[in-house]
mmCIF file of C-alpha atoms in Angstrom:
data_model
loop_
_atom_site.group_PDB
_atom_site.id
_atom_site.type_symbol
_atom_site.label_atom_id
_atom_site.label_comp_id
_atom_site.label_asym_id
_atom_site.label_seq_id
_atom_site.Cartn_x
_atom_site.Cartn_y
_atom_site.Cartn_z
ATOM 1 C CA UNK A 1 7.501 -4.707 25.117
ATOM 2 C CA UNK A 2 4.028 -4.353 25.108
ATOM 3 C CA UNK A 3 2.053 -3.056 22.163
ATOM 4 C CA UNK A 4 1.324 0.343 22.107
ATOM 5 C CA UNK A 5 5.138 0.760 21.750
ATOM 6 C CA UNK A 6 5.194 -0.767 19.080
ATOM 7 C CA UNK A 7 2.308 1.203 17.221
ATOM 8 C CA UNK A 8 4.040 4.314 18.301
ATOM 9 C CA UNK A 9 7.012 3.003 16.004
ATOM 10 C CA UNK A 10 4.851 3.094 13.278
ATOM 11 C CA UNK A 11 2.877 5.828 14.134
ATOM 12 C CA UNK A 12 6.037 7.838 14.057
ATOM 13 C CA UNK A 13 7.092 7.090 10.966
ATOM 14 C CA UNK A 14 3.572 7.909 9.323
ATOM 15 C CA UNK A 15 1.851 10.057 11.510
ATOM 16 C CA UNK A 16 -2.235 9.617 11.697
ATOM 17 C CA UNK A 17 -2.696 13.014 10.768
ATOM 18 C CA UNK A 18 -1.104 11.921 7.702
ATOM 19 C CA UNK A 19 -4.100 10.092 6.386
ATOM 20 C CA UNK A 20 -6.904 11.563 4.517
ATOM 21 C CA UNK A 21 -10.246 12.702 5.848
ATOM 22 C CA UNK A 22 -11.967 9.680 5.110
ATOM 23 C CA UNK A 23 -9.552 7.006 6.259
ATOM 24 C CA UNK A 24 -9.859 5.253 9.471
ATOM 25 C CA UNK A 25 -5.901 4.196 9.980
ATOM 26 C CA UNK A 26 -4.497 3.659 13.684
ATOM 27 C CA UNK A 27 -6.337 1.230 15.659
ATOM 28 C CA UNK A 28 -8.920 -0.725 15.083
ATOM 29 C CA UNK A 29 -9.407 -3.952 17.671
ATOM 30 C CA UNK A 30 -7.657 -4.674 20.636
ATOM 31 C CA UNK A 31 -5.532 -2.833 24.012
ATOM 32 C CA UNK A 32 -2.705 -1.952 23.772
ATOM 33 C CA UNK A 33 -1.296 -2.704 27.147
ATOM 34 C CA UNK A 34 -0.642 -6.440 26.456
ATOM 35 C CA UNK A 35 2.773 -7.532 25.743
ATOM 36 C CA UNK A 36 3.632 -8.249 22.375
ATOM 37 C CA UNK A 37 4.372 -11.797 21.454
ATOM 38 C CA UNK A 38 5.074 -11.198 17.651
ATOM 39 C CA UNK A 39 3.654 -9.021 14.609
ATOM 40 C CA UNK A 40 2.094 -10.468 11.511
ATOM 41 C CA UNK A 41 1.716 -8.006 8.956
ATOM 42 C CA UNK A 42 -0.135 -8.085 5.773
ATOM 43 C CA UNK A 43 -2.158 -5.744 3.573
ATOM 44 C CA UNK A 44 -5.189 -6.612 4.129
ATOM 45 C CA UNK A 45 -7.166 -8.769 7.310
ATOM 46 C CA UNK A 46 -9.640 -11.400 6.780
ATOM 47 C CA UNK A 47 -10.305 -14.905 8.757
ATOM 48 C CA UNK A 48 -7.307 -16.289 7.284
ATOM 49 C CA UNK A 49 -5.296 -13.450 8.496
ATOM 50 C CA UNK A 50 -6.152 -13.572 11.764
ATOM 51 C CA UNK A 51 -6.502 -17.791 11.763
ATOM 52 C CA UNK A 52 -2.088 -17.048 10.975
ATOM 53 C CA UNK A 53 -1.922 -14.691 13.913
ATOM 54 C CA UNK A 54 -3.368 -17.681 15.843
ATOM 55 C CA UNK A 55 -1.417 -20.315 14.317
ATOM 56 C CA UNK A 56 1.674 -17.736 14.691
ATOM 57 C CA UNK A 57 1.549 -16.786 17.832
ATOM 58 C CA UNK A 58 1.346 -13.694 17.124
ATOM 59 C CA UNK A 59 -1.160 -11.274 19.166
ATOM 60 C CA UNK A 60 -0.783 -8.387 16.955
ATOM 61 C CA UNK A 61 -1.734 -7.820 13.340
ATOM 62 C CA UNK A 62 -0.872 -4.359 11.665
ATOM 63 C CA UNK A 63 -2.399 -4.120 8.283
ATOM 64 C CA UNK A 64 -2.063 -1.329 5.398
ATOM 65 C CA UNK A 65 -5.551 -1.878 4.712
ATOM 66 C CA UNK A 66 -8.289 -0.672 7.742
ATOM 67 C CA UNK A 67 -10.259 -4.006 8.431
ATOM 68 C CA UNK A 68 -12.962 -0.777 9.873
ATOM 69 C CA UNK A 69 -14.180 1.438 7.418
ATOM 70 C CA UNK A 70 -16.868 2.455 8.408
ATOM 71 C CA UNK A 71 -18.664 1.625 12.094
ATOM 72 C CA UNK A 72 -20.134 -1.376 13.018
ATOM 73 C CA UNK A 73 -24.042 -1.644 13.891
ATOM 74 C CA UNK A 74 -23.872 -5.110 15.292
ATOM 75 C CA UNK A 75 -20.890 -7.821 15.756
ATOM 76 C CA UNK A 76 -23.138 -11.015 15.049
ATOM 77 C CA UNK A 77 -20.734 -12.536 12.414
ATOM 78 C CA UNK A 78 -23.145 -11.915 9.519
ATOM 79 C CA UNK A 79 -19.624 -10.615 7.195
ATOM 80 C CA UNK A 80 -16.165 -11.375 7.460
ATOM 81 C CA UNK A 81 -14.948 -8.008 8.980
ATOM 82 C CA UNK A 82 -17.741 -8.792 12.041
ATOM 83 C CA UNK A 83 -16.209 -12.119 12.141
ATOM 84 C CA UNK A 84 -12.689 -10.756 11.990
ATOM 85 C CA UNK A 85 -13.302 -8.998 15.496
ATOM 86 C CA UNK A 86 -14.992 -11.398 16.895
ATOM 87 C CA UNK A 87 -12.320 -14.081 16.425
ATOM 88 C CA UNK A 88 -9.533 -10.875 17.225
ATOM 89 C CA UNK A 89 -11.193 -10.633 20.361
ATOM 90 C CA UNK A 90 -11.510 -13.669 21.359
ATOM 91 C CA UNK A 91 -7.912 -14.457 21.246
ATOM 92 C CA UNK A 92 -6.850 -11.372 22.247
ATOM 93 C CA UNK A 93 -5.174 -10.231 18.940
ATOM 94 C CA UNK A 94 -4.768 -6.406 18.372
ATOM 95 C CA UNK A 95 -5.159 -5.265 14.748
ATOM 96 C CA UNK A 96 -3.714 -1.963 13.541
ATOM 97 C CA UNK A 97 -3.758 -0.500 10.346
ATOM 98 C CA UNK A 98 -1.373 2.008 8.300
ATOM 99 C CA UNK A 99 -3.489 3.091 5.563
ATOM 100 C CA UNK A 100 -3.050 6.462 3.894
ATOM 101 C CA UNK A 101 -0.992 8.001 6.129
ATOM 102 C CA UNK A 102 1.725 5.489 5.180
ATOM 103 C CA UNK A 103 0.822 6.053 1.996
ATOM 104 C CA UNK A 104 1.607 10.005 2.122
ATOM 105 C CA UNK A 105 4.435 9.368 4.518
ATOM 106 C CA UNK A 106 8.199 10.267 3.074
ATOM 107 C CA UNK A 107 9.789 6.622 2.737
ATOM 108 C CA UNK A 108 6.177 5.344 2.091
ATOM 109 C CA UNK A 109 4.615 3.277 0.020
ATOM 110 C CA UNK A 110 5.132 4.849 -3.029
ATOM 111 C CA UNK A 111 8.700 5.136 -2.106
ATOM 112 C CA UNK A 112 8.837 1.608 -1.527
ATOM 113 C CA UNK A 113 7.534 0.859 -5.047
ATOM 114 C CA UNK A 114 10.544 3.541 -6.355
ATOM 115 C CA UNK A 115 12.699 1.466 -4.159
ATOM 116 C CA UNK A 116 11.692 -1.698 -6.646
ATOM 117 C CA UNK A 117 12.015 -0.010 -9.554
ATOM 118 C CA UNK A 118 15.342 1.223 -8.987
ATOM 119 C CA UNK A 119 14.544 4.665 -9.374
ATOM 120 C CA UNK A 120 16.838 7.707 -8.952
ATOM 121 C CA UNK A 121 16.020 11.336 -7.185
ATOM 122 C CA UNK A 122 12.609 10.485 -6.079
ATOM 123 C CA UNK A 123 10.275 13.246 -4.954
ATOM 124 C CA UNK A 124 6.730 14.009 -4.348
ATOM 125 C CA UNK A 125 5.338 15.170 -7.145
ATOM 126 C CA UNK A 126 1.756 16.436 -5.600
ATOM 127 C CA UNK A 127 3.892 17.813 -2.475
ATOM 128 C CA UNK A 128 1.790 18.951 1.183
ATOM 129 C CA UNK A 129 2.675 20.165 4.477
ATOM 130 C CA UNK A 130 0.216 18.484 7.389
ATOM 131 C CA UNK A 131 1.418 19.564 10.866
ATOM 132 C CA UNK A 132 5.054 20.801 9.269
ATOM 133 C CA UNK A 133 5.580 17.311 8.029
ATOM 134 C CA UNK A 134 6.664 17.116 4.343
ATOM 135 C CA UNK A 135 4.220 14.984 2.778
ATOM 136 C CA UNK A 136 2.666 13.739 -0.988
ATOM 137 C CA UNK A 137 0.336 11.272 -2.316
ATOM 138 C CA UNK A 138 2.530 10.474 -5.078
ATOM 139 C CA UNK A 139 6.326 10.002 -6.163
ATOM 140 C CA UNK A 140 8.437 10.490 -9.527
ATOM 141 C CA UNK A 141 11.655 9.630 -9.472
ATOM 142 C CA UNK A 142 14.506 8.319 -12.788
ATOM 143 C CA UNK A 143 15.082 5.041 -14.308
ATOM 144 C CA UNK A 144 18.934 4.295 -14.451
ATOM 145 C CA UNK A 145 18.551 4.315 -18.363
ATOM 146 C CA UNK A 146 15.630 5.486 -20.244
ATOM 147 C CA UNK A 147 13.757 1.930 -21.351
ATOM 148 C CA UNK A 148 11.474 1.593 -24.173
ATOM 149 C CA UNK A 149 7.597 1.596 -23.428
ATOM 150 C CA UNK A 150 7.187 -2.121 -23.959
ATOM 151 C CA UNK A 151 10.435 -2.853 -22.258
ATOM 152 C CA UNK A 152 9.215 -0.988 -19.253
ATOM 153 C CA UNK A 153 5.853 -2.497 -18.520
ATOM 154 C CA UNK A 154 7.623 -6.263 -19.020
ATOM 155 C CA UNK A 155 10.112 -5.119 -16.456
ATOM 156 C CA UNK A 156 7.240 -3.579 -14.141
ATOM 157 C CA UNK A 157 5.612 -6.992 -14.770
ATOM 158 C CA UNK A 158 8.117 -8.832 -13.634
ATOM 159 C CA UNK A 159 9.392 -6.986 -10.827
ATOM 160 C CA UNK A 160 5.552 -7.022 -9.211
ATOM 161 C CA UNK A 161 4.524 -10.727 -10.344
ATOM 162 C CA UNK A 162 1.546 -9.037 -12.360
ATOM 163 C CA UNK A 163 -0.105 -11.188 -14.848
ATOM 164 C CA UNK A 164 -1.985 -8.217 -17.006
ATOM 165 C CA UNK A 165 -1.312 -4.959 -16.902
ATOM 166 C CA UNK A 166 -3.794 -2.625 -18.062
ATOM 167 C CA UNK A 167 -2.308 0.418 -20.015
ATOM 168 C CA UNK A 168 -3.200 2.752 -22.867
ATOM 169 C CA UNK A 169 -1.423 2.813 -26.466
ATOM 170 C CA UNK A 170 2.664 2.307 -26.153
ATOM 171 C CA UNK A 171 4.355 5.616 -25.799
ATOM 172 C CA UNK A 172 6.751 6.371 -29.000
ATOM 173 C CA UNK A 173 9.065 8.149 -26.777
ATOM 174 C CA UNK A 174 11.644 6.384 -24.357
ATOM 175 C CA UNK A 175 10.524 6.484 -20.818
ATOM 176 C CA UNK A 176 12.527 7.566 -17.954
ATOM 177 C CA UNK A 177 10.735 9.789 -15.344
ATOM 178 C CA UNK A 178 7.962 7.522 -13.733
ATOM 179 C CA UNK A 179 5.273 8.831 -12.014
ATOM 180 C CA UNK A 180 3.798 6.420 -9.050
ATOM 181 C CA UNK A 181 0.717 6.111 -6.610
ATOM 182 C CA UNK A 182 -0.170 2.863 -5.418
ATOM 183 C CA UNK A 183 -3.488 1.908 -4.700
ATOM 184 C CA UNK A 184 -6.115 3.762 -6.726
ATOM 185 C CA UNK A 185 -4.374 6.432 -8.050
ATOM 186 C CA UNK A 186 -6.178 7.792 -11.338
ATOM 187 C CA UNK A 187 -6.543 11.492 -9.352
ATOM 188 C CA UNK A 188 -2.826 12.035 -9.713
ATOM 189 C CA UNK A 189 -2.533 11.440 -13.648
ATOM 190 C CA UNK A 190 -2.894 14.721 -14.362
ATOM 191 C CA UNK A 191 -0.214 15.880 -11.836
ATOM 192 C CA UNK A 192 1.996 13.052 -13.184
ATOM 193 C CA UNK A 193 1.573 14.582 -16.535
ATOM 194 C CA UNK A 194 2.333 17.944 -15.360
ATOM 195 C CA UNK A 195 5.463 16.696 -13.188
ATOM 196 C CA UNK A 196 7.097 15.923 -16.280
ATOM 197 C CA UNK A 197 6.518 12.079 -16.543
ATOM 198 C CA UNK A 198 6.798 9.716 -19.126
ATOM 199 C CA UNK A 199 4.973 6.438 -17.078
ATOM 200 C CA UNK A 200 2.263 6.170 -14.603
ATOM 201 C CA UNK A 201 1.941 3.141 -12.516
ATOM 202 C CA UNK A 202 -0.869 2.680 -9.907
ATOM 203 C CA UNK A 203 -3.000 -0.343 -9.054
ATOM 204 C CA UNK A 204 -6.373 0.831 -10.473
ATOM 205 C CA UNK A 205 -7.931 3.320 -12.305
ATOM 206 C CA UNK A 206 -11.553 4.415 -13.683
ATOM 207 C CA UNK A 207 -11.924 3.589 -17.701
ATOM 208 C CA UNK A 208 -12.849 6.833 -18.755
ATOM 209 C CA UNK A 209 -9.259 8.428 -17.018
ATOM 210 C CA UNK A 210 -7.706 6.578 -19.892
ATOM 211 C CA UNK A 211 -8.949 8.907 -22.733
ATOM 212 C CA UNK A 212 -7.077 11.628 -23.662
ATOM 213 C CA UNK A 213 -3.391 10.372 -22.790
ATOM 214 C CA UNK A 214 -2.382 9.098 -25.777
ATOM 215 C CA UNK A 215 1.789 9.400 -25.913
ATOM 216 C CA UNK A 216 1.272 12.027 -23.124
ATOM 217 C CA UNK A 217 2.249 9.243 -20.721
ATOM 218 C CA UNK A 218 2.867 5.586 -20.782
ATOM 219 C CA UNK A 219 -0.248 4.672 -18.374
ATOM 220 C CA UNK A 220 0.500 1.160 -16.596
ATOM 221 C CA UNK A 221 -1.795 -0.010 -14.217
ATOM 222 C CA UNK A 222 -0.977 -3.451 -12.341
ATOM 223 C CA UNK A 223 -3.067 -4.398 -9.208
ATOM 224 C CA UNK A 224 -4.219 -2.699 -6.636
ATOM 225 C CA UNK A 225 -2.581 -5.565 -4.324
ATOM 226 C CA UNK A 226 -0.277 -5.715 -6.668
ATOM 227 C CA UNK A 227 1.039 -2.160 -6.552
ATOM 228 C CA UNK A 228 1.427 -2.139 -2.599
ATOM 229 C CA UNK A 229 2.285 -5.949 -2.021
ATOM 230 C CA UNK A 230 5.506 -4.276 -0.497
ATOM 231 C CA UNK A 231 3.856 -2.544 2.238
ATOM 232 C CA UNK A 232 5.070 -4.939 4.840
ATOM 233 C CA UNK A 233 8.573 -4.830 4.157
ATOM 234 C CA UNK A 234 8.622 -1.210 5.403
ATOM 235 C CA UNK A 235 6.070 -2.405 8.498
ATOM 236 C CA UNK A 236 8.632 -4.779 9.395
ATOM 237 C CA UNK A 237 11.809 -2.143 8.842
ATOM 238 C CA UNK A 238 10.142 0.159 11.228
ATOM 239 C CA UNK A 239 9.656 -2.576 13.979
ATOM 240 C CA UNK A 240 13.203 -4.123 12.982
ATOM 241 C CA UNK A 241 14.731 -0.768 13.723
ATOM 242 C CA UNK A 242 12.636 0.728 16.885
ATOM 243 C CA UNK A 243 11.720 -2.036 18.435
ATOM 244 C CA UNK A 244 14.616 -4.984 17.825
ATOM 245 C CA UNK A 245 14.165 -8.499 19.118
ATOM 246 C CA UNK A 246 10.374 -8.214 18.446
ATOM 247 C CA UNK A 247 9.470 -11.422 15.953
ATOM 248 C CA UNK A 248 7.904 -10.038 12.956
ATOM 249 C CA UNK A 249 6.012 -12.493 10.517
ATOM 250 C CA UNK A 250 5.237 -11.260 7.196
ATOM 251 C CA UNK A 251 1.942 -12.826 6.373
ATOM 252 C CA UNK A 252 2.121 -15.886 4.097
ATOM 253 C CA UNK A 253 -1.676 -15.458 3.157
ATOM 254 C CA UNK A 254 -2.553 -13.863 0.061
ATOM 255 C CA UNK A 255 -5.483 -11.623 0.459
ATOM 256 C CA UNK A 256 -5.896 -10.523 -3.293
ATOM 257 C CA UNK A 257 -9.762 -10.612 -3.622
ATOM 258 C CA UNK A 258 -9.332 -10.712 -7.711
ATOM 259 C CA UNK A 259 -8.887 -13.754 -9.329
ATOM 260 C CA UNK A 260 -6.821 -13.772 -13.364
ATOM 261 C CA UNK A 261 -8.673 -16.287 -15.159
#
């Protein structure tokens, strides 16, 4: 199988024009017309990253996070992403990223994170149409019982391996709709608001987006890693399903940049 087949899968699933106007999701090092000797996949790529691929066996990394923002002026290994593709290329590793168009894709990330919570009748909740395809940047779906506030972020907690969650005052008001974006998703707590929700979760957000929401809704913000840690499991699904026999590795490396002291 070689690997352009393989990023069709995916590409399927969450097609590029999916993503948003400043994203740079699809490929991003590497041809395609090499045989595929395994998939590592992982949220984000750095040296370790690819140093697994290596160790793995594995000649193709697909990432949620683009290791190529923006373009490159020069590949001299001055920062980790030029020394990323340098190494990539060397050893003839592909790297492939599924950035926001997974995240706006139906089954996506944020459906993933649903998927966690065990939540019921999920929708988008900030709905689009790209291309025909039903789309959203965000999902709100029902708890199985309605939780208190502090009983819901110690179950979120848990279920995510968060140390601190960040979240406004505790909502006096059971919650049972929850609103989700993962990533940085302050820009949808309006909408969340509006779609009826009780809880927000989403992996970062801007300190003045906090003011205002008082027991509007329960605001619980975990991790940007954190929030879309899960990413992989629907990389490998996708592969699993369209493309069986092909080893997939999800990456043991964690690539959270933030350190809890």
């Amino acid at each position: 199988m070689k690997i352009k087949q393989v990023l069709s899968a995916l590409e399927q699933f969450a097609p590029l024009p999916l993503q948003e106007s400043w994203d740079n999701a699809g490929l991003q090092v590497g041809l395609t017309e090499a045989e595929v000797s395994g998939a590592l996949l992982c949220l984000d790529v750095n040296e370790m990253i690819v140093d697994e691929a290596i160790r793995k066996g594995c000649n193709l990394i697909v990432s949620h996070h683009p290791l190529l923002f923006r373009g490159l002026k020069q590949v001299s290994g001055q920062d980790y992403v030029q020394r990323c593709v340098m190494k990539a290329v060397k050893n003839d590793i592909v790297i492939a990223s599924m950035h926001t168009n997974m995240d706006n894709a139906m089954n996506g990330v944020n459906w993933k994170i649903a998927e966690r919570l065990g939540l019921m009748d999920c929708r988008f909740f900030a709905p689009k149409q790209v291309n025909g395809i039903e789309a959203g940047s965000g999902v709100v779906g029902t708890l199985p019982q309605p939780m208190s506030a502090k009983d819901f972020i110690l179950e979120v907690k848990k279920l995510f391996g968060v140390e601190c969650a960040q979240c406004n005052e505790l909502l006096q008001r059971p919650v049972k709709h929850v609103a989700i974006c993962g990533g940085a998703g302050d820009f949808l707590l309006d909408d969340a608001v509006l779609a009826g929700a009780d809880a927000f979760i989403t992996g970062e957000m801007h300190y003045h987006v906090y003011f205002d929401h008082e027991q509007k809704i329960q605001i619980c913000v975990i991790g940007h890693y954190q929030s879309e840690q899960y990413t992989t499991e629907i990389f490998r699904d996708i592969i699993n399903k369209e493309c069986p026999g092909l080893r997939t590795d999800i990456a043991e490396t964690n690539t959270n940049p933030i350190v809890y002291i």
